[in-house]
mmCIF file with all atom_site columns, C-alpha atoms in Angstrom:
data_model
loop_
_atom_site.group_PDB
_atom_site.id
_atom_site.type_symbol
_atom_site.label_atom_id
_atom_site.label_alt_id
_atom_site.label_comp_id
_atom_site.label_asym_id
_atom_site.label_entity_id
_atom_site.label_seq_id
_atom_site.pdbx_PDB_ins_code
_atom_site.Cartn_x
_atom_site.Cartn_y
_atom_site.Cartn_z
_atom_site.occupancy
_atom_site.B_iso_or_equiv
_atom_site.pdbx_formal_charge
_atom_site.auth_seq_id
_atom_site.auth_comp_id
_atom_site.auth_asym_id
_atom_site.auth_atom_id
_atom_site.pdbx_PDB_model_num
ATOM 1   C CA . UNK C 1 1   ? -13.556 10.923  -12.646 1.00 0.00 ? 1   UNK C CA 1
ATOM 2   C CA . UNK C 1 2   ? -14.730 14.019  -10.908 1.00 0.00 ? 2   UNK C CA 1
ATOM 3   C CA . UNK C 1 3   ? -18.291 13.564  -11.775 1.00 0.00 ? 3   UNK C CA 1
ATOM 4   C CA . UNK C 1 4   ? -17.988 10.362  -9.704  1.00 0.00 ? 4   UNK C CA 1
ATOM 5   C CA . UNK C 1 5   ? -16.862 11.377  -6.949  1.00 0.00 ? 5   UNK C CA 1
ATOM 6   C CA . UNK C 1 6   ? -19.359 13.781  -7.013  1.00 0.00 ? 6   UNK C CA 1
ATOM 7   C CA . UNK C 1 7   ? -21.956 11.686  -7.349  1.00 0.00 ? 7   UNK C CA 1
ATOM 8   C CA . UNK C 1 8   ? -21.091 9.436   -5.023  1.00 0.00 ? 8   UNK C CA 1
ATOM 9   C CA . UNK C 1 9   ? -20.936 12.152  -2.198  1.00 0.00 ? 9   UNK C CA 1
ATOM 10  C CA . UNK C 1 10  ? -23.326 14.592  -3.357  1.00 0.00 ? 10  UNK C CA 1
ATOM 11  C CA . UNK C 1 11  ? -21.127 17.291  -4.165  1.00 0.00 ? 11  UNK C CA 1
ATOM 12  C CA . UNK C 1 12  ? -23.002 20.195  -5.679  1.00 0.00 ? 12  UNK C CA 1
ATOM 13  C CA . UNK C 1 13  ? -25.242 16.996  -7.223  1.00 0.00 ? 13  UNK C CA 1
ATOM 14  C CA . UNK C 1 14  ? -27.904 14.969  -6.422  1.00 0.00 ? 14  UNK C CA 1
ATOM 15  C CA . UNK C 1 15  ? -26.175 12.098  -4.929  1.00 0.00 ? 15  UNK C CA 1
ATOM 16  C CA . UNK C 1 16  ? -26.043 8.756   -6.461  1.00 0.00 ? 16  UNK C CA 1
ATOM 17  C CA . UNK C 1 17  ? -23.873 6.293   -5.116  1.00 0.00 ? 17  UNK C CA 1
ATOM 18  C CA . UNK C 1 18  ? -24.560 3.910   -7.923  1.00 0.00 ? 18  UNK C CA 1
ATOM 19  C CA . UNK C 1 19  ? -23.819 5.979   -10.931 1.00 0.00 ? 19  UNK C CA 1
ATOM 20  C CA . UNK C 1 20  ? -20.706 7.284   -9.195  1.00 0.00 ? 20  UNK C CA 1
ATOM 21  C CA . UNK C 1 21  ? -19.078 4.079   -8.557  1.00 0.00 ? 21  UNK C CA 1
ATOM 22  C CA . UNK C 1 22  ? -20.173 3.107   -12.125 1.00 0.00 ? 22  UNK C CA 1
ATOM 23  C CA . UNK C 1 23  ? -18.122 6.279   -13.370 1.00 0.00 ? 23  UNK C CA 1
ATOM 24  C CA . UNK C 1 24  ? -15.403 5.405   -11.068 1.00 0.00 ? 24  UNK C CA 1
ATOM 25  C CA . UNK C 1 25  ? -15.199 1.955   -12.375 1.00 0.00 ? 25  UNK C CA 1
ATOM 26  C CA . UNK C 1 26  ? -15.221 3.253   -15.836 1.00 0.00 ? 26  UNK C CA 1
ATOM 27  C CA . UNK C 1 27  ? -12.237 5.786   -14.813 1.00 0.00 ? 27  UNK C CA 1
ATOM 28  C CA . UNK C 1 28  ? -10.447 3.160   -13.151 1.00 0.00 ? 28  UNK C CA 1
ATOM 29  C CA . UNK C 1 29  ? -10.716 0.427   -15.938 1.00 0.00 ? 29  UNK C CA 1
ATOM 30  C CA . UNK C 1 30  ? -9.171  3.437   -18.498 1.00 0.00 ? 30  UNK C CA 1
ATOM 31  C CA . UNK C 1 31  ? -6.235  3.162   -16.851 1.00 0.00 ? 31  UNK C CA 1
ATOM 32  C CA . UNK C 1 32  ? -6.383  7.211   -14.572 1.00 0.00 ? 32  UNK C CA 1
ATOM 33  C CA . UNK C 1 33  ? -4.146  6.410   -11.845 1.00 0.00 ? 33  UNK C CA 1
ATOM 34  C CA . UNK C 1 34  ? -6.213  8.630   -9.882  1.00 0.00 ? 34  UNK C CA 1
ATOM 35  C CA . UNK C 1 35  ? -8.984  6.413   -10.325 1.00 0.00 ? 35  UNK C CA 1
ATOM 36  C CA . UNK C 1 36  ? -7.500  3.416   -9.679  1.00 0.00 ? 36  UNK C CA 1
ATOM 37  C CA . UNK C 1 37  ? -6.247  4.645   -6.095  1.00 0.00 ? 37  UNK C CA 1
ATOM 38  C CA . UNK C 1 38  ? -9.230  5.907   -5.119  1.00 0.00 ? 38  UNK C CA 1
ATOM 39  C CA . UNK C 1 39  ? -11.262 2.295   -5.745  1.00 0.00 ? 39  UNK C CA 1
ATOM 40  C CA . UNK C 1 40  ? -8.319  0.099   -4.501  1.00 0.00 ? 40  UNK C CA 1
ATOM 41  C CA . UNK C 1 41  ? -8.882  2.389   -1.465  1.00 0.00 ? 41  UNK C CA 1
ATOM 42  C CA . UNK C 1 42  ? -12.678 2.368   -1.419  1.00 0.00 ? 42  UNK C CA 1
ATOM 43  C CA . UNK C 1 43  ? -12.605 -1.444  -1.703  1.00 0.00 ? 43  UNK C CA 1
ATOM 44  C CA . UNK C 1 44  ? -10.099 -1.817  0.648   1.00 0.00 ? 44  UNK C CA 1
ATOM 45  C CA . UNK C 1 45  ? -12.343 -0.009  3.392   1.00 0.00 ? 45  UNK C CA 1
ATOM 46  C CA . UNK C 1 46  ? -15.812 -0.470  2.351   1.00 0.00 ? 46  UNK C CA 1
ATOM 47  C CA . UNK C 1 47  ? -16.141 3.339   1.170   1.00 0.00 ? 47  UNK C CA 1
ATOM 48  C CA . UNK C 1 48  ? -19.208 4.066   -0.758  1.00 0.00 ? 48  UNK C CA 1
ATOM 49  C CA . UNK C 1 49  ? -18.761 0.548   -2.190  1.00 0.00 ? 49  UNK C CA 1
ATOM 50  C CA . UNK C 1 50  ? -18.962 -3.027  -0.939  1.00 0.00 ? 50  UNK C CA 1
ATOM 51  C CA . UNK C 1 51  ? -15.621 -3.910  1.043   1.00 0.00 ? 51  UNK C CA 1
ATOM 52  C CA . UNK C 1 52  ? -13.541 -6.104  -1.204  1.00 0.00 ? 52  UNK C CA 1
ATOM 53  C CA . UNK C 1 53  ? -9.838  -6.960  -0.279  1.00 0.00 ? 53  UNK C CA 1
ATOM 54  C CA . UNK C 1 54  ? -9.335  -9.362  -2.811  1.00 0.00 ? 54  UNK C CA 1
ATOM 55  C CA . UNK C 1 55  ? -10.379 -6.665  -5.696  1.00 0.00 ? 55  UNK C CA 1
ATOM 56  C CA . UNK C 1 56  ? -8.460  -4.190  -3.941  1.00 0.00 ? 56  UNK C CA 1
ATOM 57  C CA . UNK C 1 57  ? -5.512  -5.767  -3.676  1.00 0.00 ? 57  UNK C CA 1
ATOM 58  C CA . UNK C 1 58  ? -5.985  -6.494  -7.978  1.00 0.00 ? 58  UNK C CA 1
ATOM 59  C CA . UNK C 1 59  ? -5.861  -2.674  -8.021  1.00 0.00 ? 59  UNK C CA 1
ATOM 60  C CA . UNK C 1 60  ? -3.354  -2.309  -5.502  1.00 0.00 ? 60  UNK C CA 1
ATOM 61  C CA . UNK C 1 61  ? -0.942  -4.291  -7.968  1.00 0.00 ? 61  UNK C CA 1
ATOM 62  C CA . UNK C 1 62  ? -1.507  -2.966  -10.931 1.00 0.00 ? 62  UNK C CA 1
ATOM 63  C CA . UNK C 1 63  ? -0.205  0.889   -9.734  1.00 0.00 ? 63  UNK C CA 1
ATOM 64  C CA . UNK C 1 64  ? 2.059   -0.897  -8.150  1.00 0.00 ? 64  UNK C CA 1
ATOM 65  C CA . UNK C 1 65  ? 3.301   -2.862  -11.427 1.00 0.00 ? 65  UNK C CA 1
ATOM 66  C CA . UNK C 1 66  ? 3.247   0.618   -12.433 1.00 0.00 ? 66  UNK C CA 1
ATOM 67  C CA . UNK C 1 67  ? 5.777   2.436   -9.881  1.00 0.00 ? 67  UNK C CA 1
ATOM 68  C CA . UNK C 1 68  ? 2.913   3.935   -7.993  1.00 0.00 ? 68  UNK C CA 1
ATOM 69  C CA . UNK C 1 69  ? 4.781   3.969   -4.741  1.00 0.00 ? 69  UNK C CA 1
ATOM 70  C CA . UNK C 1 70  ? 1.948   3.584   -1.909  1.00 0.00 ? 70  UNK C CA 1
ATOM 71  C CA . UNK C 1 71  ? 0.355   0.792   -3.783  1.00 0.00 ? 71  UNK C CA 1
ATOM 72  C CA . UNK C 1 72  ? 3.608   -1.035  -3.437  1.00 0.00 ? 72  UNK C CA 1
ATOM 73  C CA . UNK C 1 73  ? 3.826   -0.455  0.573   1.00 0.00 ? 73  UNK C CA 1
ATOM 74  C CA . UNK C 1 74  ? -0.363  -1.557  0.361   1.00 0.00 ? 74  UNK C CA 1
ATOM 75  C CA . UNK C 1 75  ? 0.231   -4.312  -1.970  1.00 0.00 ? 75  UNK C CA 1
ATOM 76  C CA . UNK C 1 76  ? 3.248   -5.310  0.476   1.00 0.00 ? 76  UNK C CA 1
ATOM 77  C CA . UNK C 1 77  ? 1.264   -4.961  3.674   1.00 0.00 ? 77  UNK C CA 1
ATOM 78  C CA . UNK C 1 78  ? -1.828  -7.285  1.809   1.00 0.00 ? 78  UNK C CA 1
ATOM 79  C CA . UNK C 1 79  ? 0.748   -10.021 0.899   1.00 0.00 ? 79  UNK C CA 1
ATOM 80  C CA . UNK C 1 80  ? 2.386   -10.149 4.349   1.00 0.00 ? 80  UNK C CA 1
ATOM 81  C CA . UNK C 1 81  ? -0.764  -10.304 5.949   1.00 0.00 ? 81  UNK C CA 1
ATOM 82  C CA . UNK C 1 82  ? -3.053  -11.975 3.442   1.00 0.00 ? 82  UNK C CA 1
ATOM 83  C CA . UNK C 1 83  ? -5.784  -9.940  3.358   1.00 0.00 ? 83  UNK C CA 1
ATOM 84  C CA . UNK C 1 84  ? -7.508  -10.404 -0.061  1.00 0.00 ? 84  UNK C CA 1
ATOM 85  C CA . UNK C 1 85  ? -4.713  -12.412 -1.593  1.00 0.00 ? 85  UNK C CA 1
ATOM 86  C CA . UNK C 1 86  ? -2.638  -15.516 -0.363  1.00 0.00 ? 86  UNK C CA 1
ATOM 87  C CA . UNK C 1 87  ? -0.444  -14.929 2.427   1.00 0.00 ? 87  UNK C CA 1
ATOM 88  C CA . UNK C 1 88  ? 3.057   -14.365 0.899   1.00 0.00 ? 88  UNK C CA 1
ATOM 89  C CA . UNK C 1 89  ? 5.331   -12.634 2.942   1.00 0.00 ? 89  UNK C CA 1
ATOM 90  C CA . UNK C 1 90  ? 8.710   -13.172 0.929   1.00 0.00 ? 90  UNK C CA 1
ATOM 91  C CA . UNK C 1 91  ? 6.895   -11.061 -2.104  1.00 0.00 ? 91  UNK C CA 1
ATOM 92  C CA . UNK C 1 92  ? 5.446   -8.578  0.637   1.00 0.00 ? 92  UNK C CA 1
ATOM 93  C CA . UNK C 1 93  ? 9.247   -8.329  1.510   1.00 0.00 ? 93  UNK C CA 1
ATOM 94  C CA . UNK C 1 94  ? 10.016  -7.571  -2.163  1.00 0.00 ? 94  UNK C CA 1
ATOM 95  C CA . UNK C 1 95  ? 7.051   -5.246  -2.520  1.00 0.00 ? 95  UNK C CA 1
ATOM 96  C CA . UNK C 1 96  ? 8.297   -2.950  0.608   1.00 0.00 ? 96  UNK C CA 1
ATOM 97  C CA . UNK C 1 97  ? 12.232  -2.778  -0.693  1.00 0.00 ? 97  UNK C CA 1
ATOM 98  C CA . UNK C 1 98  ? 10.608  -1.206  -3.776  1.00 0.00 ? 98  UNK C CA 1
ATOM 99  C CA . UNK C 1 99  ? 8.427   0.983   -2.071  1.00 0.00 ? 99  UNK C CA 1
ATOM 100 C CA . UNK C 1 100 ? 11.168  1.867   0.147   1.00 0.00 ? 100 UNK C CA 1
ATOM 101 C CA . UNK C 1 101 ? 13.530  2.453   -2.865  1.00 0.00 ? 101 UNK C CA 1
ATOM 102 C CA . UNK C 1 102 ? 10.989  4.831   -4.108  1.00 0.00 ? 102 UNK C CA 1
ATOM 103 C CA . UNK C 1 103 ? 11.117  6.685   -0.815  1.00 0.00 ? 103 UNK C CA 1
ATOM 104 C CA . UNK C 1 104 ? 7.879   5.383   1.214   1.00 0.00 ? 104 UNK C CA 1
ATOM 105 C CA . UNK C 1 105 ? 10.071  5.533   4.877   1.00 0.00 ? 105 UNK C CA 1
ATOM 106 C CA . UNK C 1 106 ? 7.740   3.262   6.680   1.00 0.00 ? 106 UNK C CA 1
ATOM 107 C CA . UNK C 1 107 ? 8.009   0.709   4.044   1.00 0.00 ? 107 UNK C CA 1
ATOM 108 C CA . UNK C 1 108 ? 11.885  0.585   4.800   1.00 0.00 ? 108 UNK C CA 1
ATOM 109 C CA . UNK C 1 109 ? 10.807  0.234   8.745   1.00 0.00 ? 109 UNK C CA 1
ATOM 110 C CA . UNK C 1 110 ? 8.932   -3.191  7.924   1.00 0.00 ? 110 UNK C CA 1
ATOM 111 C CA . UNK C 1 111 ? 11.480  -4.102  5.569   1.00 0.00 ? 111 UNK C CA 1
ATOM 112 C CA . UNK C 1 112 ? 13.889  -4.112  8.700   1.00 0.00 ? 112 UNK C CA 1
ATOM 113 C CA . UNK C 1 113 ? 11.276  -5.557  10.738  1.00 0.00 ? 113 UNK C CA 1
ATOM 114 C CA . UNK C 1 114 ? 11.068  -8.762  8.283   1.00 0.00 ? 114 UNK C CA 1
ATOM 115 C CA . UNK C 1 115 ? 14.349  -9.240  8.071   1.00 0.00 ? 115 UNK C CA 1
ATOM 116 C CA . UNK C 1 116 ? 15.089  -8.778  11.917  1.00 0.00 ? 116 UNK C CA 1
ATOM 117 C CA . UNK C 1 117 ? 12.292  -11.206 12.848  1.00 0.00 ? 117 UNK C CA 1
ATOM 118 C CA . UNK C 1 118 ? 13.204  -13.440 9.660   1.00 0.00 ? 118 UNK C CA 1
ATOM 119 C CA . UNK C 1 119 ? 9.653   -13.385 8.302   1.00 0.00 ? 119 UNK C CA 1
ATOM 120 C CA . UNK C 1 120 ? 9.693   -13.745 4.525   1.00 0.00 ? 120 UNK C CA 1
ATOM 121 C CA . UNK C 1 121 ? 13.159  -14.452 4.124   1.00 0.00 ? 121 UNK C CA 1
ATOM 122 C CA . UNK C 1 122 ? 16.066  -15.862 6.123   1.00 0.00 ? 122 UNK C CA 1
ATOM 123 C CA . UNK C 1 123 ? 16.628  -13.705 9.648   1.00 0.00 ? 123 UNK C CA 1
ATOM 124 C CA . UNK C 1 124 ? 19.751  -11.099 8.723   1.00 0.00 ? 124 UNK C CA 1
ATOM 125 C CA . UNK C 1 125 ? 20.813  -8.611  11.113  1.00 0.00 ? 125 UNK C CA 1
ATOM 126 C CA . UNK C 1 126 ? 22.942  -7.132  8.665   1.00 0.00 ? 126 UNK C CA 1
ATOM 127 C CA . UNK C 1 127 ? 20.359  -6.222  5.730   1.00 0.00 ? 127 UNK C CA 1
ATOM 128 C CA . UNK C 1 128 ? 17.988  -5.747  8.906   1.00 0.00 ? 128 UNK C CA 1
ATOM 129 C CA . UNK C 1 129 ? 19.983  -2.777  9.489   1.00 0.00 ? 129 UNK C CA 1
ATOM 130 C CA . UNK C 1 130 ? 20.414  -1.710  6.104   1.00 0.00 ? 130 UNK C CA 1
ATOM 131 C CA . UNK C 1 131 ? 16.835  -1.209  5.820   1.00 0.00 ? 131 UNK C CA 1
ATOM 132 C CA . UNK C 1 132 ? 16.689  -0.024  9.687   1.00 0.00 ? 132 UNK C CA 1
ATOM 133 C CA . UNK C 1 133 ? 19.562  3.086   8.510   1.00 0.00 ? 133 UNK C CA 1
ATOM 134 C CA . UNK C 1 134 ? 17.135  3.905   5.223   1.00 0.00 ? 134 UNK C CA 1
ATOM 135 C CA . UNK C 1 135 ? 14.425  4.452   7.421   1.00 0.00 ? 135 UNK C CA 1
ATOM 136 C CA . UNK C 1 136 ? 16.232  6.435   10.194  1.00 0.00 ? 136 UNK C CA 1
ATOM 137 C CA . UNK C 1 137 ? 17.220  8.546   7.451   1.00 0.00 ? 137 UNK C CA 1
ATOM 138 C CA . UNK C 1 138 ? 13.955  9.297   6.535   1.00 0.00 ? 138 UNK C CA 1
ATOM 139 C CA . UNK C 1 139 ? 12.990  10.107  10.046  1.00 0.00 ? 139 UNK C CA 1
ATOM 140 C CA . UNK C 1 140 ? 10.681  7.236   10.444  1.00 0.00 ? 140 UNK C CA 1
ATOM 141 C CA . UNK C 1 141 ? 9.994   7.271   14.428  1.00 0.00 ? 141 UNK C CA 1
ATOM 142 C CA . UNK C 1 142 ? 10.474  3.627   15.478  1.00 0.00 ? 142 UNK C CA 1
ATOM 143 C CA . UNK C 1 143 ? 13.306  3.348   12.905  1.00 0.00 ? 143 UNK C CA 1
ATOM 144 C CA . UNK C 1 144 ? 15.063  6.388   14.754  1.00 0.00 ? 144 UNK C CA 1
ATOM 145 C CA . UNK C 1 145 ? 14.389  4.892   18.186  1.00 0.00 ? 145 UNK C CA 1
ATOM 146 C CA . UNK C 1 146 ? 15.650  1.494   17.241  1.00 0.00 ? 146 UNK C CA 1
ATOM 147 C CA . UNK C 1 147 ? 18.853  2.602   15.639  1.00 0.00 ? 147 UNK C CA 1
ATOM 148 C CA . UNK C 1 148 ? 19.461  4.680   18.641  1.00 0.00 ? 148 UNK C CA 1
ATOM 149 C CA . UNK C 1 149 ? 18.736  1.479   20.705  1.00 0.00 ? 149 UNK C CA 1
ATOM 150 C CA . UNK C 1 150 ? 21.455  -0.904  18.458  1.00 0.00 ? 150 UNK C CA 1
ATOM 151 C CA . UNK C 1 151 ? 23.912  1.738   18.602  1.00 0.00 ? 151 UNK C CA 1
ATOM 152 C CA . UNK C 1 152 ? 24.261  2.600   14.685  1.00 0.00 ? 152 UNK C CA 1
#
């Protein structure tokens, strides 16, 4: 895993892009975590690799399958929006309360958001809130701001 990374940015090596993603691949396909976040990013942005959302997003699920808590809020933010998969917000929904469960504070903010605005699931001020509270608690900005704005 290190010896792509190195590789791809020339890191005390002759750089070689080609190789490094090869090794990264490799890494990734073992099943090293670290690996696997690293290409679902790279895809996801184009990084030393051809931008693929649709491949990133298969990475993307399988940490999050795995508990990997910032590949739930990315898998979650891909679903709701589509990018690389189809557009599914009620499992985006589902994909934030777990990242939020596993403490990812802006995942609990767009949980609120969704239920507030009733995208993905029926509109619920009540579980709005719920999720609204979680991420006040966790000192998430806009979630502090809007509590402060309901009054709870």
């Amino acid at each position: 895993f290190r010896l792509s990374t190195m590789l791809e940015d020339g890191r005390g090596i002759k750089r070689n892009s080609a190789e490094g993603g090869a090794l990264l691949r490799e890494a990734a396909a073992s099943g090293y975590a670290p690996a696997q976040q690293l290409l679902a990013y790279r895809l996801e942005i184009g990084s030393n690799i051809k931008k693929d959302e649709a491949e990133a997003a298969v990475w993307y699920r399988r940490l999050a399958e795995k508990g990997d808590r910032q590949a739930q809020e990315k898998l979650a933010e891909f679903l709701v929006k589509g990018r690389g998969v189809t557009k599914n917000e009620a499992e985006g929904l589902t994909w934030y309360k777990k990242a939020a469960e596993n403490g990812v504070v802006g995942a609990a903010w767009q949980a609120a958001q969704m239920y507030f605005k009733g995208q993905g699931t029926p509109k619920d001020e009540v579980e709005g809130m719920v999720w609204l509270r979680k991420a006040a608690a966790g000192n998430q900005p806009d979630a502090v701001k809007e509590l402060q704005k309901r009054g709870g």
